C-alpha positions in Angstrom: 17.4 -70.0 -41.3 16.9 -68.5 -37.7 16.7 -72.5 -36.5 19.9 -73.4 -38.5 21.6 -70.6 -36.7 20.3 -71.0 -33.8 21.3 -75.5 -33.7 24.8 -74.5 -35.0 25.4 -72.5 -32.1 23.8 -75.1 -29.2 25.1 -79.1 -28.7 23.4 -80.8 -25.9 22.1 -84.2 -24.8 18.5 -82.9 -24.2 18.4 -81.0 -27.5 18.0 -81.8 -31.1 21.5 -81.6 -32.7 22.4 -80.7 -35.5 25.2 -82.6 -37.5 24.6 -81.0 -41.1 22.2 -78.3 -43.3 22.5 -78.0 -47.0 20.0 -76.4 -49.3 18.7 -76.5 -52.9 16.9 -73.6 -54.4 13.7 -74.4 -52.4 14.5 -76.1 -49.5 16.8 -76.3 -46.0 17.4 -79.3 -45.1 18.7 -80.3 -41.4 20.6 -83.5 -40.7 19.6 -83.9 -36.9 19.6 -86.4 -34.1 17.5 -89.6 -35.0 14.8 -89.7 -32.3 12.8 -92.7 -32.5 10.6 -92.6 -29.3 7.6 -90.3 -30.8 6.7 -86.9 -28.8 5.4 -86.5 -26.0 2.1 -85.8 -27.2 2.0 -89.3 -28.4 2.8 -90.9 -25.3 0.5 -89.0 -23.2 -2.7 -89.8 -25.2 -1.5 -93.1 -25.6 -0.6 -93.5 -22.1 -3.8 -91.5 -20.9 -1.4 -90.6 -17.7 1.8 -90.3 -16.2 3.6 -91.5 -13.2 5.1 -88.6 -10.7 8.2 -90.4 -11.1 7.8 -90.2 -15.2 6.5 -86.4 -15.0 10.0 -85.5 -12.7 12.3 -87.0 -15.0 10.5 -85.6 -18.0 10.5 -81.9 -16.2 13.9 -82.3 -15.3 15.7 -83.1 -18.9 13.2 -80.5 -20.1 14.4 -78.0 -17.4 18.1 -79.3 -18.2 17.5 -78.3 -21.2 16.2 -74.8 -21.4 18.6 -74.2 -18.7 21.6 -74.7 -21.1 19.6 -72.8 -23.8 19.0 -69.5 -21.5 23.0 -69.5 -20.1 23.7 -69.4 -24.5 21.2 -66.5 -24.6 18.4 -68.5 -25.9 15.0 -68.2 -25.5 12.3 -70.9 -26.7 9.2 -69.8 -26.9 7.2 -72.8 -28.4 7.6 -75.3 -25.5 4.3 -78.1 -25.7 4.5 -82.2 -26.0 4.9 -82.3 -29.5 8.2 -80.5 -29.4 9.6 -82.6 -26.6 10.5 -86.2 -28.4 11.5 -88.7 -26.2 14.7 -91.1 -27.5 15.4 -94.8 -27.6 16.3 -94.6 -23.9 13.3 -92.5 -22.7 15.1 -89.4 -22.4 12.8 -86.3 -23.6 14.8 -83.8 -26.7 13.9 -80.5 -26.9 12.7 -79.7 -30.5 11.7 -76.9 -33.0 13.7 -74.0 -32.4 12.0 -72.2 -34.9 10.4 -69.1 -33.0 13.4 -69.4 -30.7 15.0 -65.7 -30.6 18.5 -64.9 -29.2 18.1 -62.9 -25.7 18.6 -59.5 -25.5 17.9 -56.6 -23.2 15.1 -55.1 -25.8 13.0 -58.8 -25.6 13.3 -59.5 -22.2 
């Protein structure tokens, strides 16, 4: 629920959207972005390396990212390759907001 909440709030290029969430009396469900690239994870052990060129662009929609998520008061907390998916295009989507916590004074 804490993920719901927390997608609802944020629209961005370099996050998962979310469109949708319904529920039945088990489960949440979350009609998001479709990323079709695989994670980042993926490409690095498939790739075995990176360019520099490569590693700045994927910092930089990463940073992009977290950037817009800490001016809306939002903290990550689970950043690692298998939450960054890259897209069609090669652009890298922040993903799994769900240990992300709202900021406040008392968590800071």
């Amino acid at each position: 629920m804490n993920e719901k909440k927390l997608l609802t709030q944020l629209k961005h290029p370099f996050l998962i959207n979310m469109f949708y969430a319904f529920q039945d009396y088990e489960n949440l469900y979350l009609v998001t972005d479709l990323v079709t690239g695989g994670d980042l994870r993926y490409h690095h052990n498939k790739r075995k390396k990176f360019t520099e060129a490569q590693t700045k662009f994927f910092v930089a929609c990463c940073i992009t990212g977290l950037e817009y998520m800490h001016n809306n008061g939002v903290i990550h907390r689970d950043i690692k390759p298998e939450n960054l998916l890259m897209d069609s295009t090669g652009y890298v989507r922040i993903t799994d907001l769900g240990i992300s916590r709202e900021w406040t004074p008392e968590n800071s």
